[in-house]
Short mmCIF file of N, CA and C and ligand atoms in Angstrom, two decimals:
data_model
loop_
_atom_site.label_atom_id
_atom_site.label_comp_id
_atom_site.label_asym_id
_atom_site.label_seq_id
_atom_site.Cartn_x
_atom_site.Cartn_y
_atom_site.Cartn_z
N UNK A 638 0.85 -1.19 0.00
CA UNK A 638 0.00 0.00 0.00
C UNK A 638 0.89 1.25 0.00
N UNK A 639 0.51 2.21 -0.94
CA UNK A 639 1.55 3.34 -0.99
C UNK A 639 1.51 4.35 -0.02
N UNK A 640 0.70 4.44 0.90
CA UNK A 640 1.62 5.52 2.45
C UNK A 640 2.00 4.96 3.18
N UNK A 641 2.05 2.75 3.33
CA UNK A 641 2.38 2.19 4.53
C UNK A 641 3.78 2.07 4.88
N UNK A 642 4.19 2.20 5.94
CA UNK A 642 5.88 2.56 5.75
C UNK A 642 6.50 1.23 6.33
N UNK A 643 5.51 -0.02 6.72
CA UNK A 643 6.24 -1.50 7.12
C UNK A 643 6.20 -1.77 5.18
N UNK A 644 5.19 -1.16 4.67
CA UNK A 644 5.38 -1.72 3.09
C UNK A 644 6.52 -1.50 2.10
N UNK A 645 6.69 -0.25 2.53
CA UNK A 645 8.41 0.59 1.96
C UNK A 645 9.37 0.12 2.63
N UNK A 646 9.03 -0.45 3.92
CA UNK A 646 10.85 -1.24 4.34
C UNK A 646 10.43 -2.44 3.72
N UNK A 647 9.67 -3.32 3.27
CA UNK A 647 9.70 -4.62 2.90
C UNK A 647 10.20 -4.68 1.31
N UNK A 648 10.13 -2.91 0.90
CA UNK A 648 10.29 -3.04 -0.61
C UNK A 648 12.01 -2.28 -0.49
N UNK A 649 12.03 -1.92 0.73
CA UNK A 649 13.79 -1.46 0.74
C UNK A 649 13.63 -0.08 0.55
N UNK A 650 12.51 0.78 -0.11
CA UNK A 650 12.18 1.80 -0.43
C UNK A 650 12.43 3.14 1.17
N UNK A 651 12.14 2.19 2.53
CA UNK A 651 12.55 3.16 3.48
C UNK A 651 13.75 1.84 4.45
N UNK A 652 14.82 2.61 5.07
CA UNK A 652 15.99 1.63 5.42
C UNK A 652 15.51 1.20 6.45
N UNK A 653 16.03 -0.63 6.71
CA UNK A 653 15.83 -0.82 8.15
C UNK A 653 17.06 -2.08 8.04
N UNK A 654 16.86 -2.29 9.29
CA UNK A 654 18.13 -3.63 9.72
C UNK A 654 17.61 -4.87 9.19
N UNK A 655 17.79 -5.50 8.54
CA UNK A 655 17.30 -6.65 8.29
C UNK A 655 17.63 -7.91 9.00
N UNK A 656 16.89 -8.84 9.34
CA UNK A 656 17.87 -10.14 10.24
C UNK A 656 17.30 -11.46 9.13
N UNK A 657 15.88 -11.17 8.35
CA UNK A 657 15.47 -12.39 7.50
C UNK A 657 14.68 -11.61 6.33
N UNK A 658 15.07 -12.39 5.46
CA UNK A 658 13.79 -12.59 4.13
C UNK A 658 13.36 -13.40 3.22
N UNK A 659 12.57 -13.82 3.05
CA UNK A 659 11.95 -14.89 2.41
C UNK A 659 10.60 -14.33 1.06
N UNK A 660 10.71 -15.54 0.29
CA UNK A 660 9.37 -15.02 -0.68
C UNK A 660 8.14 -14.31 0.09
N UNK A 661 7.72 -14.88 1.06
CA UNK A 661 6.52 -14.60 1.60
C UNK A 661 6.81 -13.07 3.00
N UNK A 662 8.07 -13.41 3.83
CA UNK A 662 8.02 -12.33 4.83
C UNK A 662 9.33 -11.63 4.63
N UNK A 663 9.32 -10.27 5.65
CA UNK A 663 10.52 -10.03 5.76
C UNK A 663 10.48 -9.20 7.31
N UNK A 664 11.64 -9.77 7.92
CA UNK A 664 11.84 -9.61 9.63
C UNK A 664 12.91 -8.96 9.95
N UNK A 665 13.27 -7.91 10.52
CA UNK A 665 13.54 -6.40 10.75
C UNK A 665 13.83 -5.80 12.36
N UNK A 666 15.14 -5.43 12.95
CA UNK A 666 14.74 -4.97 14.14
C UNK A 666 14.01 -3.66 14.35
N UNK A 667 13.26 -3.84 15.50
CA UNK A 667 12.61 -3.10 15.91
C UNK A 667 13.07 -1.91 16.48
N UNK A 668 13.19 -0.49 16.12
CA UNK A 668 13.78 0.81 16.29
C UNK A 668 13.49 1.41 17.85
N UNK A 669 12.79 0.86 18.28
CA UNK A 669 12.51 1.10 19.45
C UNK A 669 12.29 -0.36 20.65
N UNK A 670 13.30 -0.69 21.30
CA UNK A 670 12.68 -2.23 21.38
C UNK A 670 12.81 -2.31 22.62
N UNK A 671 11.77 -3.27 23.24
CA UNK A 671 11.50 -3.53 24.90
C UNK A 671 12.82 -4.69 25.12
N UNK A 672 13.42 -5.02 24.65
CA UNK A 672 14.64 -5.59 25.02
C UNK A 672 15.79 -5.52 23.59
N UNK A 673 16.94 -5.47 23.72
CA UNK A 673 17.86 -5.08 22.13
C UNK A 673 17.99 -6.42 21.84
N UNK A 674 17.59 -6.43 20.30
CA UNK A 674 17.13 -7.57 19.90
C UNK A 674 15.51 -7.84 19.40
N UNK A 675 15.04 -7.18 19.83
CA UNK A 675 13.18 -7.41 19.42
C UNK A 675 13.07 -7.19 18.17
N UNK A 676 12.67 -8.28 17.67
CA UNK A 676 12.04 -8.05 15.70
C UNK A 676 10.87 -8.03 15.32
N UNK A 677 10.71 -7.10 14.10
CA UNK A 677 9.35 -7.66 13.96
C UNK A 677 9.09 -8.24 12.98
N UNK A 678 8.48 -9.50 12.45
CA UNK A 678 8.00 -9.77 11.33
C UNK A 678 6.96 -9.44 10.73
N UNK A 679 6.98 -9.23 9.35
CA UNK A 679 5.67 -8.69 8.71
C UNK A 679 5.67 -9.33 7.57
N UNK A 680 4.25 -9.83 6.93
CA UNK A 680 4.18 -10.59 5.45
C UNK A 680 4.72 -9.06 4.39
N UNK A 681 4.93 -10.14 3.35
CA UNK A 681 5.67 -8.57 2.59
C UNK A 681 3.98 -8.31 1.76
N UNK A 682 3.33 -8.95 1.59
CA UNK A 682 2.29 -8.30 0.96
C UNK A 682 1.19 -7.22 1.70
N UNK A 683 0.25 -6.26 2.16
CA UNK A 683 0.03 -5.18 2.83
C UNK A 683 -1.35 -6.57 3.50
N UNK A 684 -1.52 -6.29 4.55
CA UNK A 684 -2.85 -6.87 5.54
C UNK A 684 -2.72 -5.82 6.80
N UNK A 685 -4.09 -5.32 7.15
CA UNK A 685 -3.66 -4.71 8.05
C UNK A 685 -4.45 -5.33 8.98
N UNK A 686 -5.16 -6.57 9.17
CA UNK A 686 -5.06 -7.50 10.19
C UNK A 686 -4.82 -8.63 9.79
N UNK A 687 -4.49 -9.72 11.08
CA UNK A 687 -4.00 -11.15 10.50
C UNK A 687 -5.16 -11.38 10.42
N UNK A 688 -6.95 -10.90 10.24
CA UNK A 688 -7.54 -11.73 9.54
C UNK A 688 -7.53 -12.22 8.21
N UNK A 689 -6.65 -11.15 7.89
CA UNK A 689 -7.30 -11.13 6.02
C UNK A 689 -5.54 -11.83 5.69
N UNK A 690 -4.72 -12.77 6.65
CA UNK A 690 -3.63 -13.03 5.94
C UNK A 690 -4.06 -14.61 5.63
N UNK A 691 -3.23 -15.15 4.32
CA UNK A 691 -3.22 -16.03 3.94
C UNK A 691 -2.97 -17.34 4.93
N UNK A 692 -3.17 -18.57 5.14
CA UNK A 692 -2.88 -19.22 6.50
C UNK A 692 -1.31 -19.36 5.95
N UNK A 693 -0.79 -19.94 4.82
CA UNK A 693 0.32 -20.10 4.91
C UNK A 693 1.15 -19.24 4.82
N UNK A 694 0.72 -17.76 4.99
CA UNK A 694 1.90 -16.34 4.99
C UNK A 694 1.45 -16.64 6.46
N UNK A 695 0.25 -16.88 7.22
CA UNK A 695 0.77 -16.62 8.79
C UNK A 695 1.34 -17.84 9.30
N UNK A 696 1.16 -19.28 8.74
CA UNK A 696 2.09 -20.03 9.14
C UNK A 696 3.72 -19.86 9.31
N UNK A 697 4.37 -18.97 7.89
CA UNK A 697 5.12 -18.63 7.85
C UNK A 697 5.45 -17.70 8.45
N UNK A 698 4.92 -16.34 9.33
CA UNK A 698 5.04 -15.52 9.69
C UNK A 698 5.31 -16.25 11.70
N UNK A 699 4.88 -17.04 11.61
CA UNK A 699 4.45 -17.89 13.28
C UNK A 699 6.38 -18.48 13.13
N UNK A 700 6.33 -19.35 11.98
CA UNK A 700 7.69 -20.26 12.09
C UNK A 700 8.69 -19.31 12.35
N UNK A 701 8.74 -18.48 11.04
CA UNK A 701 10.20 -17.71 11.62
C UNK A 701 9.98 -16.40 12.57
N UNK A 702 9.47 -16.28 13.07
CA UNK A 702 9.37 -15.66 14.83
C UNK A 702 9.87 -16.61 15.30
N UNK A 703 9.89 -17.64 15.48
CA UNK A 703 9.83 -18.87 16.61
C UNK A 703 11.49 -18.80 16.11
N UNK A 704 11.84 -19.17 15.09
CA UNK A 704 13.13 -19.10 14.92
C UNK A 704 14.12 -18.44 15.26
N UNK A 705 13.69 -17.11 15.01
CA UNK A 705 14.19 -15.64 15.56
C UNK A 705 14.83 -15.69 16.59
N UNK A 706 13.39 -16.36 17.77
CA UNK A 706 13.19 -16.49 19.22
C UNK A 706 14.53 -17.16 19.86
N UNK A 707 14.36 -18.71 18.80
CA UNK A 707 15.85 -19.04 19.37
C UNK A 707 16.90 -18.45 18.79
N UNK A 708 16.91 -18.54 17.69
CA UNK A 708 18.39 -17.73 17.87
C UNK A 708 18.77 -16.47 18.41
N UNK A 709 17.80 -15.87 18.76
CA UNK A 709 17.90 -14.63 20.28
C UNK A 709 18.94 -15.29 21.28
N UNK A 710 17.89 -16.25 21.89
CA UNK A 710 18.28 -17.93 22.38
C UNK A 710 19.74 -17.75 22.58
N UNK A 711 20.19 -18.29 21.34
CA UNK A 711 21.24 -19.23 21.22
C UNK A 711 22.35 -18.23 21.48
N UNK A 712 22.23 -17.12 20.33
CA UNK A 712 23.29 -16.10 20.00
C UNK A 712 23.58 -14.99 21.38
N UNK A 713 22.58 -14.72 22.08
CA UNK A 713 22.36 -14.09 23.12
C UNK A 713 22.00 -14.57 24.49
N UNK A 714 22.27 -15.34 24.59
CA UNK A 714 21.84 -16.37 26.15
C UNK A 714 20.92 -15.90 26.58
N UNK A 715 19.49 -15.06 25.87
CA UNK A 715 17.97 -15.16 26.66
C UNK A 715 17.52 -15.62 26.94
N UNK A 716 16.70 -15.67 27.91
CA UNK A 716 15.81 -17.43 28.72
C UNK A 716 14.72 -17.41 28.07
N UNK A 717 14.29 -16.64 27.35
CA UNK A 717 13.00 -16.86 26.33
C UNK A 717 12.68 -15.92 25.60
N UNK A 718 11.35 -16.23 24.97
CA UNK A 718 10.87 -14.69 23.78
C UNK A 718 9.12 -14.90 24.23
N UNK A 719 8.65 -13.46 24.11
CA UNK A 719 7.51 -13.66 23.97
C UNK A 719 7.21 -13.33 22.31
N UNK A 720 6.87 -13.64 21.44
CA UNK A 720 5.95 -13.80 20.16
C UNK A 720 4.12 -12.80 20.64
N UNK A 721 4.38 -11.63 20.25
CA UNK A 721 3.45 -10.79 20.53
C UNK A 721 2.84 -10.17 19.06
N UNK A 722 1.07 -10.15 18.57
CA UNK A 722 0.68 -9.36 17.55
C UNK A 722 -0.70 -8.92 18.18
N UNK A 723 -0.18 -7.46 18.07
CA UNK A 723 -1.41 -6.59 18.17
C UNK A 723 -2.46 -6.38 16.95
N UNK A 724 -3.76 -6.88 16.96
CA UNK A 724 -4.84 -7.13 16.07
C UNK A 724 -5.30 -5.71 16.49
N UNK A 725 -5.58 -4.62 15.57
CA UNK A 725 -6.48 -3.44 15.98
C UNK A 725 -6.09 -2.47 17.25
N UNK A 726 -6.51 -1.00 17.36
CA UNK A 726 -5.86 -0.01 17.44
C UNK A 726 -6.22 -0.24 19.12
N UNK A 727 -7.06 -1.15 19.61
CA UNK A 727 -7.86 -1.28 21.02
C UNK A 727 -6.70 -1.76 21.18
N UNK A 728 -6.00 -3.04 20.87
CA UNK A 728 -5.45 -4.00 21.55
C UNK A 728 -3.68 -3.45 21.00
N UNK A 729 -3.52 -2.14 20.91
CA UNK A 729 -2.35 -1.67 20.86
C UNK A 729 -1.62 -1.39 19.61
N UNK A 730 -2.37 -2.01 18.33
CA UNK A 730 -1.84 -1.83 16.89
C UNK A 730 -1.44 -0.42 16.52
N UNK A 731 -0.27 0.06 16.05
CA UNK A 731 0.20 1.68 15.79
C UNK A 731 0.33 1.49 14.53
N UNK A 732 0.86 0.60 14.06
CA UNK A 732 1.52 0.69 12.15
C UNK A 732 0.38 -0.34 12.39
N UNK A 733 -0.20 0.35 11.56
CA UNK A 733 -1.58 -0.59 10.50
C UNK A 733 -0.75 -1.59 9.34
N UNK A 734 0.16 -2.13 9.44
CA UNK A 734 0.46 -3.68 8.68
C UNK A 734 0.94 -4.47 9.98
N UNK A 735 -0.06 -5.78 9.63
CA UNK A 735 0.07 -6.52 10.50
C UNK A 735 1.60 -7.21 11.01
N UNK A 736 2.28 -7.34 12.00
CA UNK A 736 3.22 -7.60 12.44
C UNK A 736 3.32 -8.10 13.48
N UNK A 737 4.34 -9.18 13.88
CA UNK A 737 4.64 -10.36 14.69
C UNK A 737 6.00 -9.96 14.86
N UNK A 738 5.79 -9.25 16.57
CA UNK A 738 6.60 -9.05 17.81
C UNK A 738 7.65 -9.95 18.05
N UNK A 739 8.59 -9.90 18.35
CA UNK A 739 9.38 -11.35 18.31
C UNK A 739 10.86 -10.42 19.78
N UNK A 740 10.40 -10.62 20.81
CA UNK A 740 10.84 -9.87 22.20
C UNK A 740 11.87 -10.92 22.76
N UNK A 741 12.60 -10.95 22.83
CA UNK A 741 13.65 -11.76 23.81
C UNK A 741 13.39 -11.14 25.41
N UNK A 742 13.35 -12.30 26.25
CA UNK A 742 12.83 -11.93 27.55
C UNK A 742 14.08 -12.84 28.21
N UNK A 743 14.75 -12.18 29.47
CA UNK A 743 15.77 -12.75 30.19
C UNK A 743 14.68 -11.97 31.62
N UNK A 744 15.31 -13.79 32.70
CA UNK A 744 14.17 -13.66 34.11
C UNK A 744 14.43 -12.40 34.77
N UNK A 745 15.14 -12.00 34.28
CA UNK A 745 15.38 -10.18 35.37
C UNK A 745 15.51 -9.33 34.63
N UNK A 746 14.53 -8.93 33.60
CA UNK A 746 14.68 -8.04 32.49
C UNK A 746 13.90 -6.80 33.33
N UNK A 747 13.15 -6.71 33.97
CA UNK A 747 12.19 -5.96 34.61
C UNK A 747 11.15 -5.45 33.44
N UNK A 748 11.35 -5.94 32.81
CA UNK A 748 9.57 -5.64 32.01
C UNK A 748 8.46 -6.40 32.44
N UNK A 749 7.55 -6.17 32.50
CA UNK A 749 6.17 -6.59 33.16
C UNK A 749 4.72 -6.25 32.15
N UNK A 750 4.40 -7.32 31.41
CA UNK A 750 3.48 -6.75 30.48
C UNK A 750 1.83 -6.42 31.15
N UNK A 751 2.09 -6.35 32.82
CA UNK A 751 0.40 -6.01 33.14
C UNK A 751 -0.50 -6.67 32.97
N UNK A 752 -0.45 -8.29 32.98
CA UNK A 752 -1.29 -9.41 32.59
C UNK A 752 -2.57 -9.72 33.35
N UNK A 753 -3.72 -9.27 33.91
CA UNK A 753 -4.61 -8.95 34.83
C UNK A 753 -5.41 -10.95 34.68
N UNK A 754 -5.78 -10.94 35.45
CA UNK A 754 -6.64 -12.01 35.63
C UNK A 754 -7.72 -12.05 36.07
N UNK A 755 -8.77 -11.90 35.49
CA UNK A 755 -10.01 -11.61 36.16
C UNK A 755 -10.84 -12.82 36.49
N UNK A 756 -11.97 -12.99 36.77
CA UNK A 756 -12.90 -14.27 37.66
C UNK A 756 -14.67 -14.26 36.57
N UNK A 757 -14.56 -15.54 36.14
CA UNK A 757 -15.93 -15.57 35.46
C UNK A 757 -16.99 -15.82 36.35
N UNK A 758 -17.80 -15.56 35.95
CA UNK A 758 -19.24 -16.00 37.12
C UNK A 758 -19.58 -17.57 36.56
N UNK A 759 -20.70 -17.64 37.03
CA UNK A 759 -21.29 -18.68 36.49
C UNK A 759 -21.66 -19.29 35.34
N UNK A 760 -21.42 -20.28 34.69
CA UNK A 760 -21.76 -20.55 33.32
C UNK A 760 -21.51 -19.50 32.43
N UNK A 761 -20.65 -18.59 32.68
CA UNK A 761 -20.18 -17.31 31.71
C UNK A 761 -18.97 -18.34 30.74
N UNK A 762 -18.26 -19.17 31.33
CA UNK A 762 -17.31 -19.21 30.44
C UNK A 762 -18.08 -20.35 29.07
N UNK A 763 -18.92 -21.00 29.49
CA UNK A 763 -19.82 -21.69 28.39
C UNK A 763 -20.49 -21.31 27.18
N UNK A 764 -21.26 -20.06 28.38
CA UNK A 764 -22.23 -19.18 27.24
C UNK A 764 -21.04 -18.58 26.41
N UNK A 765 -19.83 -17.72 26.72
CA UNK A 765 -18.92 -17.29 25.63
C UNK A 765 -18.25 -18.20 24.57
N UNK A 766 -17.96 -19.18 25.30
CA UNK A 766 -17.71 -20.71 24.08
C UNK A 766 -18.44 -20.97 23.09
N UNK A 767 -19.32 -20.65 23.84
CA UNK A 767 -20.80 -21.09 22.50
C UNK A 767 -20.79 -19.79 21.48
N UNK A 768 -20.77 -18.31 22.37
CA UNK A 768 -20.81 -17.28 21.47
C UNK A 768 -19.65 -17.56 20.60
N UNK A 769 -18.27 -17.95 20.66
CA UNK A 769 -17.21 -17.95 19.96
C UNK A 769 -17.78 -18.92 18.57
N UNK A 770 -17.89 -20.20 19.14
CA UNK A 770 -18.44 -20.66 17.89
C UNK A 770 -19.59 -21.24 17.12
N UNK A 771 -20.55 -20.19 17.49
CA UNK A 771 -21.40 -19.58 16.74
C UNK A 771 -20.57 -18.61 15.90
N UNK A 772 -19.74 -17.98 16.04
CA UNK A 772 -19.40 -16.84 15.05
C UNK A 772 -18.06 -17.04 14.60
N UNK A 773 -17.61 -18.06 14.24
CA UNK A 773 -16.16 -18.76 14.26
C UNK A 773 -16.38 -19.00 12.71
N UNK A 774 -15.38 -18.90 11.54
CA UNK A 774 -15.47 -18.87 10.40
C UNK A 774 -14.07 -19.70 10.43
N UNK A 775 -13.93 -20.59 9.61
CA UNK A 775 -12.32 -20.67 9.10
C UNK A 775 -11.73 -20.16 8.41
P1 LIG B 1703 2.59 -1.89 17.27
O1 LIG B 1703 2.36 -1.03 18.47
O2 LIG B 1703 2.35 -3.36 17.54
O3 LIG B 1703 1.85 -1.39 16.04
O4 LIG B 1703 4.14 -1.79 16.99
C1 LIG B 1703 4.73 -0.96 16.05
C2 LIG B 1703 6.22 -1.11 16.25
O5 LIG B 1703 6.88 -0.63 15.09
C3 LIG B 1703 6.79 -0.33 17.43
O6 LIG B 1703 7.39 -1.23 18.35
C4 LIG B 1703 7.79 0.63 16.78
O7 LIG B 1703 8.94 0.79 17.57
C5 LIG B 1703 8.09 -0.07 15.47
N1 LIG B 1703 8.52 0.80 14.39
C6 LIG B 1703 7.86 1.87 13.91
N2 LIG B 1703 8.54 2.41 12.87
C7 LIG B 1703 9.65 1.64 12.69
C8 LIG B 1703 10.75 1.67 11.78
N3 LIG B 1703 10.86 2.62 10.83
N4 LIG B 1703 11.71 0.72 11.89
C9 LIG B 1703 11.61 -0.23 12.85
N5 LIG B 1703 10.60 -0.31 13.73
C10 LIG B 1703 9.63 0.60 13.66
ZN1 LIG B 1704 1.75 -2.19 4.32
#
């Protein structure tokens, strides 16, 4: 899409670091990152949610995150990664092309993503099961 600017780094058109690329994605550090090292992957074709991505561009988009992850891993002795994608502007999305977070997390990093846990009532978690698929499409 011609004002998206994850679309101009995937075409090289605006500069970024590259760490992967493939026919289908291309994975990039992140200019601002909650630990050094955080990438993001993005399909190179424009979606600006992972609904509308192909399963095998998000299969592909899932694998090499995971890959990333370890070799964060390997190359950097992190004790893990979280694999994070914000769907829509509620749940934190800023660049409207969809993209897969790829965070290296070590146990004393002091980041804290605010993970709340709340309490269902009664037969709430059923009735929402059922709402899910009732409205569940593949
Ligand atoms: P989100 O909030 O999930 O939409 O994340 C957008 C991410 O894109 C942020 O973490 C930004 O730091 C990152 N970002 C924005 N512009 C660039 C850029 N030109 N190069 C690398 N990362 C970028
Ligand atoms: Zn785009």
């Amino acid at each position: 899409m011609a004002d998206c600017i994850f679309c101009k780094i995937a075409q090289g058109a605006i500069p970024s670091v590259k760490v992967y690329e493939d026919d289908l994605v291309y994975a990039f550090l992140d200019i601002s990152p909650i630990n050094k090292g955080h990438v993001l992957v993005i399909p190179k074709e424009h979606h600006e949610s992972s609904s509308t991505v192909p399963e095998a561009v998000a299969g592909r988009l899932f694998h090499v995150g995971s890959r990333i992850g370890i070799a964060l891993k390997r190359k950097f002795d992190w004790d893990g990664f979280n694999l994070h994608l914000a769907d829509g502007t509620a749940a934190g999305q800023v660049v409207m092309h969809v993209h897969l977070h790829v965070v290296p997390r070590g146990v004393d990093d002091q980041f804290h993503w605010n993970w709340r846990q709340l309490k269902y009532d009664d037969g709430e978690m059923a009735a929402i099961a059922d709402g899910i698929k009732e409205k569940f499409v593949f």
